[in-house]
mmCIF file of C-alpha atoms in Angstrom:
data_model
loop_
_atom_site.group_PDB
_atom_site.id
_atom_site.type_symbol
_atom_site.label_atom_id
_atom_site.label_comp_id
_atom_site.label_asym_id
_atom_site.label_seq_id
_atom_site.Cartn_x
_atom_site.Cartn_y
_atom_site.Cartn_z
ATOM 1 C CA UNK A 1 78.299 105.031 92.541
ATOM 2 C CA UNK A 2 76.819 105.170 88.998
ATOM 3 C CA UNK A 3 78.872 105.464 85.755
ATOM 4 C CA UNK A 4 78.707 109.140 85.359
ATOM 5 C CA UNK A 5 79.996 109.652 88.639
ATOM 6 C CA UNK A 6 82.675 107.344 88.715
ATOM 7 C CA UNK A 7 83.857 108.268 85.497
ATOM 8 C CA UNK A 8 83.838 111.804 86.324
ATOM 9 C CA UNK A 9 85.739 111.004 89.247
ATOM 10 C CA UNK A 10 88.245 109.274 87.548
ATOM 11 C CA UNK A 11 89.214 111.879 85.054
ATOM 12 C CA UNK A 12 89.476 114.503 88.064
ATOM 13 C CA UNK A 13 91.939 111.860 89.138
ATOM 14 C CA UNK A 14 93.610 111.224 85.963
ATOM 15 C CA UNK A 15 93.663 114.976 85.365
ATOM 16 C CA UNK A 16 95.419 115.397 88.898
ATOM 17 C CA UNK A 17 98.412 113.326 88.030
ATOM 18 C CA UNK A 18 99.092 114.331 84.623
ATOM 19 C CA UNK A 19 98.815 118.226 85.969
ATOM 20 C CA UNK A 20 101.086 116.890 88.605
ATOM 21 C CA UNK A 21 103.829 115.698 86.272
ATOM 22 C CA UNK A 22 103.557 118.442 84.112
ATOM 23 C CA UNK A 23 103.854 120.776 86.692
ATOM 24 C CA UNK A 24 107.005 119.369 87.927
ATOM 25 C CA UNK A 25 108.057 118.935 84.638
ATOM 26 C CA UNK A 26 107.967 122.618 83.964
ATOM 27 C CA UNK A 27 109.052 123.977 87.208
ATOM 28 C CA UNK A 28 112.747 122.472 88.495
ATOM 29 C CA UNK A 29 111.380 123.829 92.033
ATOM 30 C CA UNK A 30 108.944 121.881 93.869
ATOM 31 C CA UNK A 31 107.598 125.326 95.859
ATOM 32 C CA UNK A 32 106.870 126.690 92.675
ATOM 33 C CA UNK A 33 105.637 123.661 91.323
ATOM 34 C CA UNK A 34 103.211 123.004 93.937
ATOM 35 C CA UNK A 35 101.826 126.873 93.831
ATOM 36 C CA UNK A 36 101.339 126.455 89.963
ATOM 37 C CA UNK A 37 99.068 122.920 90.657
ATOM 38 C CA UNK A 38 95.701 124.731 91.553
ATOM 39 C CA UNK A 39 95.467 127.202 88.487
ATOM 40 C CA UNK A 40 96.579 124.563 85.662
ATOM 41 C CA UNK A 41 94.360 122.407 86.994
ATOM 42 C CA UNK A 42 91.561 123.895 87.162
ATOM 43 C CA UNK A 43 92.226 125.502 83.599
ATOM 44 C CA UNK A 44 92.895 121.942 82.354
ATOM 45 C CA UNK A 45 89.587 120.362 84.048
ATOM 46 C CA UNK A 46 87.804 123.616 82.450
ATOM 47 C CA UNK A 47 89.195 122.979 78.701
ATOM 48 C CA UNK A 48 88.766 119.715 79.144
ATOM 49 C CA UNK A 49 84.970 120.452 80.124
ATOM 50 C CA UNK A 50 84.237 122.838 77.544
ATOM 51 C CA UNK A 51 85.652 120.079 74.878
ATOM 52 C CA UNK A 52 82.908 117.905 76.479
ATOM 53 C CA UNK A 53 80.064 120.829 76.054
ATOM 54 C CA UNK A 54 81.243 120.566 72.364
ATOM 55 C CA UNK A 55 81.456 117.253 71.265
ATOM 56 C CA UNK A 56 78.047 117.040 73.056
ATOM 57 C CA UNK A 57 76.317 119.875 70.834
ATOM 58 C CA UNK A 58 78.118 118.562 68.088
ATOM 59 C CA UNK A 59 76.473 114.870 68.806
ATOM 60 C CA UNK A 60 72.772 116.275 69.222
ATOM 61 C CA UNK A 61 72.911 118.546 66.170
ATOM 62 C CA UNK A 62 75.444 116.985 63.377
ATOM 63 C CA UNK A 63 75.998 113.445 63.993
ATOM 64 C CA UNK A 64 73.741 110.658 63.094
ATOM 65 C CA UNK A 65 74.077 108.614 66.172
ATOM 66 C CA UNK A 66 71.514 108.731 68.715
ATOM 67 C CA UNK B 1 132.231 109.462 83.031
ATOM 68 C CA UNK B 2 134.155 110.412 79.631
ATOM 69 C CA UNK B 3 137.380 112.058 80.381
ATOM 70 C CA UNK B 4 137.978 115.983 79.875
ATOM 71 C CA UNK B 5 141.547 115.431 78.624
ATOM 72 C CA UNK B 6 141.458 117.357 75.172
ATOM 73 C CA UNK B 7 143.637 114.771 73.934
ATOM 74 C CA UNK B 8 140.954 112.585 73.845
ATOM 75 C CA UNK B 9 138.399 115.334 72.360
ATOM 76 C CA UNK B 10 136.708 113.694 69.119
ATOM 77 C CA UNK B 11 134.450 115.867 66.641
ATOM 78 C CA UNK B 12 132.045 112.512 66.864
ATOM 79 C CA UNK B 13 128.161 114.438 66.018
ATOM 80 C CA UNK B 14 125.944 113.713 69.401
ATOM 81 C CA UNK B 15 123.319 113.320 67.046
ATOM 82 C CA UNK B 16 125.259 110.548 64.750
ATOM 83 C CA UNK B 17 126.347 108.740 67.935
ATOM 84 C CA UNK B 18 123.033 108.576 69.081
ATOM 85 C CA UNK B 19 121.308 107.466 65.556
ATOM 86 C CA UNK B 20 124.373 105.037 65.418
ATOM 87 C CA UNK B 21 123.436 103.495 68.469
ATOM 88 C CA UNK B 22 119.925 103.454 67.802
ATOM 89 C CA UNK B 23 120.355 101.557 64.885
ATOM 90 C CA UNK B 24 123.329 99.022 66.428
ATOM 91 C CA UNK B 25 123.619 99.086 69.955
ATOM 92 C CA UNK B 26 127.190 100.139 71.201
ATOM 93 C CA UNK B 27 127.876 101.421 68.024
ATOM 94 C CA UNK B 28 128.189 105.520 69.090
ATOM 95 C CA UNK B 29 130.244 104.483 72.169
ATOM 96 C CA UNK B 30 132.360 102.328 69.727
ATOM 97 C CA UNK B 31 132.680 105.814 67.625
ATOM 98 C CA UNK B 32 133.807 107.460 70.653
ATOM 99 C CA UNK B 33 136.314 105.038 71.115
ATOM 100 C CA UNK B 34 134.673 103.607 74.797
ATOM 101 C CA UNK B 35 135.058 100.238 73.477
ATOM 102 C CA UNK B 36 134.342 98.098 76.653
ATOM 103 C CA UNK B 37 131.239 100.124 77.362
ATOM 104 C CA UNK B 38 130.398 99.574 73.147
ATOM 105 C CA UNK B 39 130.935 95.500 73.257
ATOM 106 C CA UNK B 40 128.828 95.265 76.643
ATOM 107 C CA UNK B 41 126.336 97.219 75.375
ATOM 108 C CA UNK B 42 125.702 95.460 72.216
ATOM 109 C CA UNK B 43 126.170 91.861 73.855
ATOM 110 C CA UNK B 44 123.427 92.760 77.212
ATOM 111 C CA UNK B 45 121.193 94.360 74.148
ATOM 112 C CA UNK B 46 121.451 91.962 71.206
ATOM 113 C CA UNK B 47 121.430 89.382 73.857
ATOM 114 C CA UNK B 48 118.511 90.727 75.308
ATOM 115 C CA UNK B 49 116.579 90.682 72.190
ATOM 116 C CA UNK B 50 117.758 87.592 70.723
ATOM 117 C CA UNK B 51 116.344 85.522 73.586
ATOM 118 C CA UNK B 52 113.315 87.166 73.210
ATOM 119 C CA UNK B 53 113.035 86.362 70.076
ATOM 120 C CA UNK B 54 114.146 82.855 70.593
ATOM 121 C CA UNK B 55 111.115 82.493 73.089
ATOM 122 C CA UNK B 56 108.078 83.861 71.033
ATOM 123 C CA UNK B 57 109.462 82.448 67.865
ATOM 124 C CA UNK B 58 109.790 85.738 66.697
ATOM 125 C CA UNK B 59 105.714 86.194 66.207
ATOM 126 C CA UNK B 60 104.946 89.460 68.098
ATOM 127 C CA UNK B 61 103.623 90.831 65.710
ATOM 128 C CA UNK B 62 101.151 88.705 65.064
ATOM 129 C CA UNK B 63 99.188 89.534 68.163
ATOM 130 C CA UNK B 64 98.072 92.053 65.830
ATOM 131 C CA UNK B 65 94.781 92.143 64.772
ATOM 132 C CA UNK B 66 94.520 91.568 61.202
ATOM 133 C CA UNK B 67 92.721 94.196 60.135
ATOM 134 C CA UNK B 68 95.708 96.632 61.530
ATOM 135 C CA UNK B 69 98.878 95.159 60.546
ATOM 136 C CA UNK B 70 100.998 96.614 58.130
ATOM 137 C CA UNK B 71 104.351 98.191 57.521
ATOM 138 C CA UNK B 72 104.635 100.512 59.927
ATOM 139 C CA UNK B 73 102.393 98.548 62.313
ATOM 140 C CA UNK B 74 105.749 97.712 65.107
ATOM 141 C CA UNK B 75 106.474 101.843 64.793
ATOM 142 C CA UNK B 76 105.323 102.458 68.083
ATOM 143 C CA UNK B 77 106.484 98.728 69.756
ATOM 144 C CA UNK B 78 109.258 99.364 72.612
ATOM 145 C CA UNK B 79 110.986 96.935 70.185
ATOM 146 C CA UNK B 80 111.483 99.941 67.974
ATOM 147 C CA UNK B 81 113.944 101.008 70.009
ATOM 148 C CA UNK B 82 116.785 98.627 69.377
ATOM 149 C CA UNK B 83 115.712 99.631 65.351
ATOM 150 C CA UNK B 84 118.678 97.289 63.656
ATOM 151 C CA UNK B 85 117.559 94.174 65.369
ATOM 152 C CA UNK B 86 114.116 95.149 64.830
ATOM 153 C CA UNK B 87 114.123 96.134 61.746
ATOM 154 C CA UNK B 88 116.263 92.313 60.455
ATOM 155 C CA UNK B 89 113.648 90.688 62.799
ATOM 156 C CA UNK B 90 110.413 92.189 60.646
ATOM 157 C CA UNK B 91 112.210 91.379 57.603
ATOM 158 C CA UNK B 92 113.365 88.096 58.544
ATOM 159 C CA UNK B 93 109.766 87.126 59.794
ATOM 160 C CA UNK B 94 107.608 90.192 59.296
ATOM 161 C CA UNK B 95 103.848 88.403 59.751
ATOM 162 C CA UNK B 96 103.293 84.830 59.602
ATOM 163 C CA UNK B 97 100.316 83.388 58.145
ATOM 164 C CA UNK B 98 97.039 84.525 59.186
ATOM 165 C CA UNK B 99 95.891 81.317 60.837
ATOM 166 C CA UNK B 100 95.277 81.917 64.690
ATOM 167 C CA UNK B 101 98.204 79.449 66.183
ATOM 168 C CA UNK B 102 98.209 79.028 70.054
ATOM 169 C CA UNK B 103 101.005 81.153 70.975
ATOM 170 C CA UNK B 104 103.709 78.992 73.670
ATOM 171 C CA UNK B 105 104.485 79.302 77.487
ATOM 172 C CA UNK B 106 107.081 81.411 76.756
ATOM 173 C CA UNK B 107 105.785 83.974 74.882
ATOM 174 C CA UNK B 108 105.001 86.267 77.913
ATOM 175 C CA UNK B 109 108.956 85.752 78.940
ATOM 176 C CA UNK B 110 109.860 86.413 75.337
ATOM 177 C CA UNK B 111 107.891 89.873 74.988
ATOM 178 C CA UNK B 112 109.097 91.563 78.291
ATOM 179 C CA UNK B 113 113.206 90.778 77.288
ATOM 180 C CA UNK B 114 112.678 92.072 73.069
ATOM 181 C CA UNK B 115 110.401 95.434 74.919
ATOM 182 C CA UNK B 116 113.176 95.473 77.796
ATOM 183 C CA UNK B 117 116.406 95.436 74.837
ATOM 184 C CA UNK B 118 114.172 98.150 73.253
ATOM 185 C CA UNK B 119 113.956 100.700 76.031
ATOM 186 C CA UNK B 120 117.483 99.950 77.249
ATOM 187 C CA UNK B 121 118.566 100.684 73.614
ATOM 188 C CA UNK B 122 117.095 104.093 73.812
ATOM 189 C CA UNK B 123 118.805 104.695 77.021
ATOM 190 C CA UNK B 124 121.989 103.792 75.802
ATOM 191 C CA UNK B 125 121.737 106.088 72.934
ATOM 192 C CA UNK B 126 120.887 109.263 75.473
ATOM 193 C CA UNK B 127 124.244 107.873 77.095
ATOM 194 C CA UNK B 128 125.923 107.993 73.849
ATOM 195 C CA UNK B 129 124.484 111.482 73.100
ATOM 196 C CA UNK B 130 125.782 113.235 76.007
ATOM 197 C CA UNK B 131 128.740 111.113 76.022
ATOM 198 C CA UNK B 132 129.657 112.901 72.877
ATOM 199 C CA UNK B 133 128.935 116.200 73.652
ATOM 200 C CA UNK B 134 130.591 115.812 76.750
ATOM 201 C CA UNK B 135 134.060 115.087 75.129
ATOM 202 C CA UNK B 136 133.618 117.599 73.028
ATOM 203 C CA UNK B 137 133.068 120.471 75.685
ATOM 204 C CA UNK B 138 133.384 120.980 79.238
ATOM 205 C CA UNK B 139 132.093 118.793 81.890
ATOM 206 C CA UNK B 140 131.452 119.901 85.726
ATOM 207 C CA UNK B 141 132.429 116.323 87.233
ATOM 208 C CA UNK B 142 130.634 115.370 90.157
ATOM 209 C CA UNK B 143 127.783 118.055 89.569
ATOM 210 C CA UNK B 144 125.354 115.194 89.149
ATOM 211 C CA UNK B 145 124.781 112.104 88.099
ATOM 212 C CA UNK B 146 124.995 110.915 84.128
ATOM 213 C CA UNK B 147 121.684 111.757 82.790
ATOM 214 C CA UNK B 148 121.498 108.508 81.220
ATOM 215 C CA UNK B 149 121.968 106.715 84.725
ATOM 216 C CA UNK B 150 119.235 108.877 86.192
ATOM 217 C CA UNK B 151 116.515 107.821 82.975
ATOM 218 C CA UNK B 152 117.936 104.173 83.181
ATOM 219 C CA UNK B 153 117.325 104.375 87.654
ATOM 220 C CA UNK B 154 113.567 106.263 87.166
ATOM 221 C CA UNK B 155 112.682 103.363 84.244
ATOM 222 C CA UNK B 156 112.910 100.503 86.708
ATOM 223 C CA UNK B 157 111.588 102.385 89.481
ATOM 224 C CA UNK B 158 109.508 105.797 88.821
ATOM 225 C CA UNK B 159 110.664 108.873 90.649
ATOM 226 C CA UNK B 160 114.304 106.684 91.333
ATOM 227 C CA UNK B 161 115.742 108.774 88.672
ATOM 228 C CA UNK B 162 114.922 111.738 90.920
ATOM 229 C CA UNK B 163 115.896 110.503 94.051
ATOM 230 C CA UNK B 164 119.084 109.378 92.826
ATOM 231 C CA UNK B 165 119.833 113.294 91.803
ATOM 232 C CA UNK B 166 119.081 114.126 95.762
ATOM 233 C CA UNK B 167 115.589 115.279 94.704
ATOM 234 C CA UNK B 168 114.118 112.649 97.226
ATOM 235 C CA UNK B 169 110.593 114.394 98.210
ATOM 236 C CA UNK B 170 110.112 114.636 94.187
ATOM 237 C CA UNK B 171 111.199 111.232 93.379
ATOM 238 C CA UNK B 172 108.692 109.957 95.838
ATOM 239 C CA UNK B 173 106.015 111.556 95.044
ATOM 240 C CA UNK B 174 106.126 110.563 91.754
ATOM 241 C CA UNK B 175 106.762 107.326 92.635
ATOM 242 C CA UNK B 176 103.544 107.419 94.119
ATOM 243 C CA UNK B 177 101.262 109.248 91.465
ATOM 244 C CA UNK B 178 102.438 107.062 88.542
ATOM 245 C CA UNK B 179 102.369 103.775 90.877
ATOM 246 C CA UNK B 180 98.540 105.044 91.848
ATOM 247 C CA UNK B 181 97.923 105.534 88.386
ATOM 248 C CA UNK B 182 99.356 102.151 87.375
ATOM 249 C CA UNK B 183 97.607 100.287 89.874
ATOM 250 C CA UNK B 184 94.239 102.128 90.050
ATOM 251 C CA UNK B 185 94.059 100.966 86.161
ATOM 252 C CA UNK B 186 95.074 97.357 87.066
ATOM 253 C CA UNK B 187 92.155 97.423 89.755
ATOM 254 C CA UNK B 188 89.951 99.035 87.249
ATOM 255 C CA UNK B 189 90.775 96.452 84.566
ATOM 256 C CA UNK B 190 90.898 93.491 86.760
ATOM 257 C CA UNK B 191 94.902 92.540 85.361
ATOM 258 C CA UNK B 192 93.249 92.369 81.817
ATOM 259 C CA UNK B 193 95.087 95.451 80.754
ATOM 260 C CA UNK B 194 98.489 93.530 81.645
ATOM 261 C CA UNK B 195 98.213 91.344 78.626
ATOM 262 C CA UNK B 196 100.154 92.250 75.384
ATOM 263 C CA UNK B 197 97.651 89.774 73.474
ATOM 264 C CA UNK B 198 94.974 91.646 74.124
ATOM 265 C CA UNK B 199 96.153 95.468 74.065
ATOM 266 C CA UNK B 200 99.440 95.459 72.080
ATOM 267 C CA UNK B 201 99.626 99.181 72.239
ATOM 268 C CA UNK B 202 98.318 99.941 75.542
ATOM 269 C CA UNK B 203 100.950 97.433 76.960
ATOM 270 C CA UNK B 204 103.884 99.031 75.141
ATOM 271 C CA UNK B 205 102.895 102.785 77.228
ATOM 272 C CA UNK B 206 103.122 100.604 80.358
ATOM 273 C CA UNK B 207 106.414 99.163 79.457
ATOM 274 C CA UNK B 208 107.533 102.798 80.294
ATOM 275 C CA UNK B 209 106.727 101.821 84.232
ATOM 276 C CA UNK B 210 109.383 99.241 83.804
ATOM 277 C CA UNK B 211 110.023 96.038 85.662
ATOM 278 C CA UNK B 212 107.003 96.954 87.720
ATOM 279 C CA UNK B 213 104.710 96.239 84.941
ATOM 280 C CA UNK B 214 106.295 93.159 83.920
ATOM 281 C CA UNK B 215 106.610 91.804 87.392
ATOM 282 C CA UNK B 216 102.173 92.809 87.473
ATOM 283 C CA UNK B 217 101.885 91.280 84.337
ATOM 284 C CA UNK B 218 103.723 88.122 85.946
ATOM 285 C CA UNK B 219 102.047 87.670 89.133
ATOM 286 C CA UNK B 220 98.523 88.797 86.901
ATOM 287 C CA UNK B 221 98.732 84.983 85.394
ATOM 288 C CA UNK B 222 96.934 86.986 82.587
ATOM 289 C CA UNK B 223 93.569 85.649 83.336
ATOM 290 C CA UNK B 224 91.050 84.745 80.866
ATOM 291 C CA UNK B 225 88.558 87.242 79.921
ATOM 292 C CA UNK B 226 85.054 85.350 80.218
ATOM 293 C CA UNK B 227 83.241 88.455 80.738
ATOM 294 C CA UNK B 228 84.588 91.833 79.878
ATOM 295 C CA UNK B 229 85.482 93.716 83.149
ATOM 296 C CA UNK B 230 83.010 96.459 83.359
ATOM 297 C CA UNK B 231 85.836 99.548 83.708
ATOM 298 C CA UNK B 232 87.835 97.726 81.902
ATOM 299 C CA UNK B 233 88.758 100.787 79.020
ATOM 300 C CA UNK B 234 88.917 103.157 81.552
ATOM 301 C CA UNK B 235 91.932 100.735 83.163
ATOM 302 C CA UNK B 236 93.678 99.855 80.623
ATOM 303 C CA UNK B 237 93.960 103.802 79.534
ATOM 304 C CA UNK B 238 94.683 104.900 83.111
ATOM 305 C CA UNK B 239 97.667 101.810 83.082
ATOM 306 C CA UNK B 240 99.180 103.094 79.784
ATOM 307 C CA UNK B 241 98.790 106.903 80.838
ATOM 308 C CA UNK B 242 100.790 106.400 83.827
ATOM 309 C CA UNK B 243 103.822 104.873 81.103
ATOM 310 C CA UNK B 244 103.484 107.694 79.519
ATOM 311 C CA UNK B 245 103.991 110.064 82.202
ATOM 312 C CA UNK B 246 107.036 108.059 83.485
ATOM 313 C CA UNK B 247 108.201 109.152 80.331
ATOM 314 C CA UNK B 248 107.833 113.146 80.730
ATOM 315 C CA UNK B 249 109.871 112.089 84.508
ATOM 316 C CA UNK B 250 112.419 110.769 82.545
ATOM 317 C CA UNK B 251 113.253 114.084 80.541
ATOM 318 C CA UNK B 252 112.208 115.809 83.543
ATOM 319 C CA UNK B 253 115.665 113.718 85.237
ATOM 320 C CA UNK B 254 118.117 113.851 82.029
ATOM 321 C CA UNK B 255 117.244 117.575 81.252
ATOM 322 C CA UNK B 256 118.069 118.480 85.415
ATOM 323 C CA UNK B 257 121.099 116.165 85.073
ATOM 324 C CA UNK B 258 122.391 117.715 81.697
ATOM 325 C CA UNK B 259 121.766 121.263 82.849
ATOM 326 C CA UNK B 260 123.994 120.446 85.970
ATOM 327 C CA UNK B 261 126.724 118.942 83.964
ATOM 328 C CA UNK B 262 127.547 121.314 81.818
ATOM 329 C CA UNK B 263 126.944 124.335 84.422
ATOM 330 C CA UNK B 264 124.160 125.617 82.336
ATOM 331 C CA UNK B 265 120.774 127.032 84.149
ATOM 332 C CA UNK B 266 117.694 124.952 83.842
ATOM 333 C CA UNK B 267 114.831 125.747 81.007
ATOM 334 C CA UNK B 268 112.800 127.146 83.302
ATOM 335 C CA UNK B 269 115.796 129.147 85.229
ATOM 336 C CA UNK B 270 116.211 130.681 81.959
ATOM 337 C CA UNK B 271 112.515 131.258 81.613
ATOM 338 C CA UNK B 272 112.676 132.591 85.002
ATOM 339 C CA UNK B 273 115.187 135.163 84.678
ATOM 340 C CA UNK B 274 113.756 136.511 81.360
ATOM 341 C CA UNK B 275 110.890 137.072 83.211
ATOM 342 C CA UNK B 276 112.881 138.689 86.227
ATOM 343 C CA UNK B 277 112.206 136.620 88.529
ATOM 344 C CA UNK B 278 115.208 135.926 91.416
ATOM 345 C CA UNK B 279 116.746 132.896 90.954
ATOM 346 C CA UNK B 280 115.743 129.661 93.018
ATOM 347 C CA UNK B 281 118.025 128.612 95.546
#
């Protein structure tokens, strides 16, 4: 598997667990914890992607590394 | 347990017993007159720490780089958490010469019991916390366990804390998410990430995982790194996220135990039923 690909695969992991936690953290009952799992994850994998889509544009048109 | 007799009530400030204890362990249950529980405490703790210091010869810090010590440099240690002992420690020793000296056998030993006082330290000051808030209200004995029991049971084994509260399908799959985590890391980092010399803050988020990290970092035999494990940052971050997240199960337990306790509804019951929405069974 190349980097991009494992790495990517690896913070869908990471991301599962910590939605996981917080889920359960939030939400004394596990039925209603486990129905709120798809939805914050997918909104946290999202944010999380359109942070990425920044820092990118930010890298190719203000910084000085390249 | 403290008693409900309202003889026995004391106006003793949950806050002040738990800053008390934070800064000398023992010292809020000594305020709240539980002196057995206050003498143990402080003698396990102190003990604890002592011995640890006794084995690195009291240089933890200097597994600092250089370039990032300074005063505030052991805030985020597990150390911090038994603050009085900590606190006479840096002052007694603070950093010792800049001259790399081989650090001894022990020093591994030495680190886990000074983190281990630490952690317990903050436990004990939850304890004291509710302990003084429960003498000065109402308690529902039996509802559920001390929340302090249930943070000190999911610290040495995540998703325990759960499980001991009868939330067993919880407490296990926790226990398996944070162990995944933990160990995926260690994979990823090849053990390297299990090596307070080499990632002083990144170890002290997997102290969180308790005795299971120490007991990796023991059987680890913290290998030499000749050649930097490729995934190696992504490990060591995965290792320290998963302490982290232990953490959020630890409120998660002494929030549900508190709530039960005192006969109060849950946050989210509360959030629940302002947003009209039946209450869970």
């Amino acid at each position: 598997m190349d980097d991009l690909g494992l790495h990517i695969a690896l913070f869908l992991l990471s991301a599962m667990v910590i939605v996981a936690v917080t889920c359960m953290y939030t939400e004394a009952e596990d039925g209603k914890a486990i129905r709120l799992f798809p939805r914050r994850y997918a909104t946290f994998v999202l944010a999380s992607a359109a942070i990425v889509v920044v820092m990118i544009v930010v890298q190719h048109t203000l910084a000085s590394v390249h | 347990m403290p008693s409900l007799d309202s003889s026995k009530r004391s106006p003793v400030n949950p806050n002040v017993a738990a800053l008390l204890t934070w800064l000398v362990p023992g010292a809020g249950h000594f305020l709240l007159g539980h002196m057995r529980l206050a003498v143990a405490a402080f003698v396990v703790i102190q003990g604890l720490y002592v011995a640890g210091l006794a084995l690195t010869g009291g240089a933890f810090l200097d597994l600092l780089a250089p370039e990032i010590r300074g005063p505030f440099a052991g805030a985020l240690t597990p150390e911090a958490g038994n603050v009085g002992a900590f606190f006479l420690h840096v002052r007694q020793i603070d950093f010792s010469d800049l001259s790399p000296a081989p650090f001894g056998p022990q020093l591994y030993l030495g680190l886990a019991l000074t983190s281990t006082s630490g952690i317990l330290n903050l436990i004990l000051a939850s304890r004291a916390h509710f302990d003084a808030r429960a003498q000065a209200g109402s308690v529902i004995e039996g509802a559920a366990i001390h929340p302090a029991a249930a943070v000190l049971f999911g610290w040495l084994i995540p998703g325990a804390g759960h499980v001991s509260q009868g939330r067993v399908a919880r407490g296990l799959f926790c226990f398996l998410l944070i162990t995944g985590m933990f160990v995926l890391g260690c994979l990823l980092a090849e053990g390297t990430n299990l090596d307070r010399t080499r990632h002083f803050y990144y170890w002290a988020g997997q102290t969180m995982l308790g005795p299971m990290a120490f007991v990796a970092e023991f059987f680890s035999g913290h290998p030499a790194m000749e050649v930097r494990p490729r995934y190696s940052d992504a490990g060591v971050m995965l290792a320290s996220v998963a302490g982290v997240l232990n953490v959020l199960l630890l409120l998660d337990v002494y929030g549900f135990s508190d709530s039960k306790l005192f006969g109060r509804p849950l946050a989210t019951e509360l959030k629940a039923s302002r947003r009209g929405e039946p209450k869970a069974s």
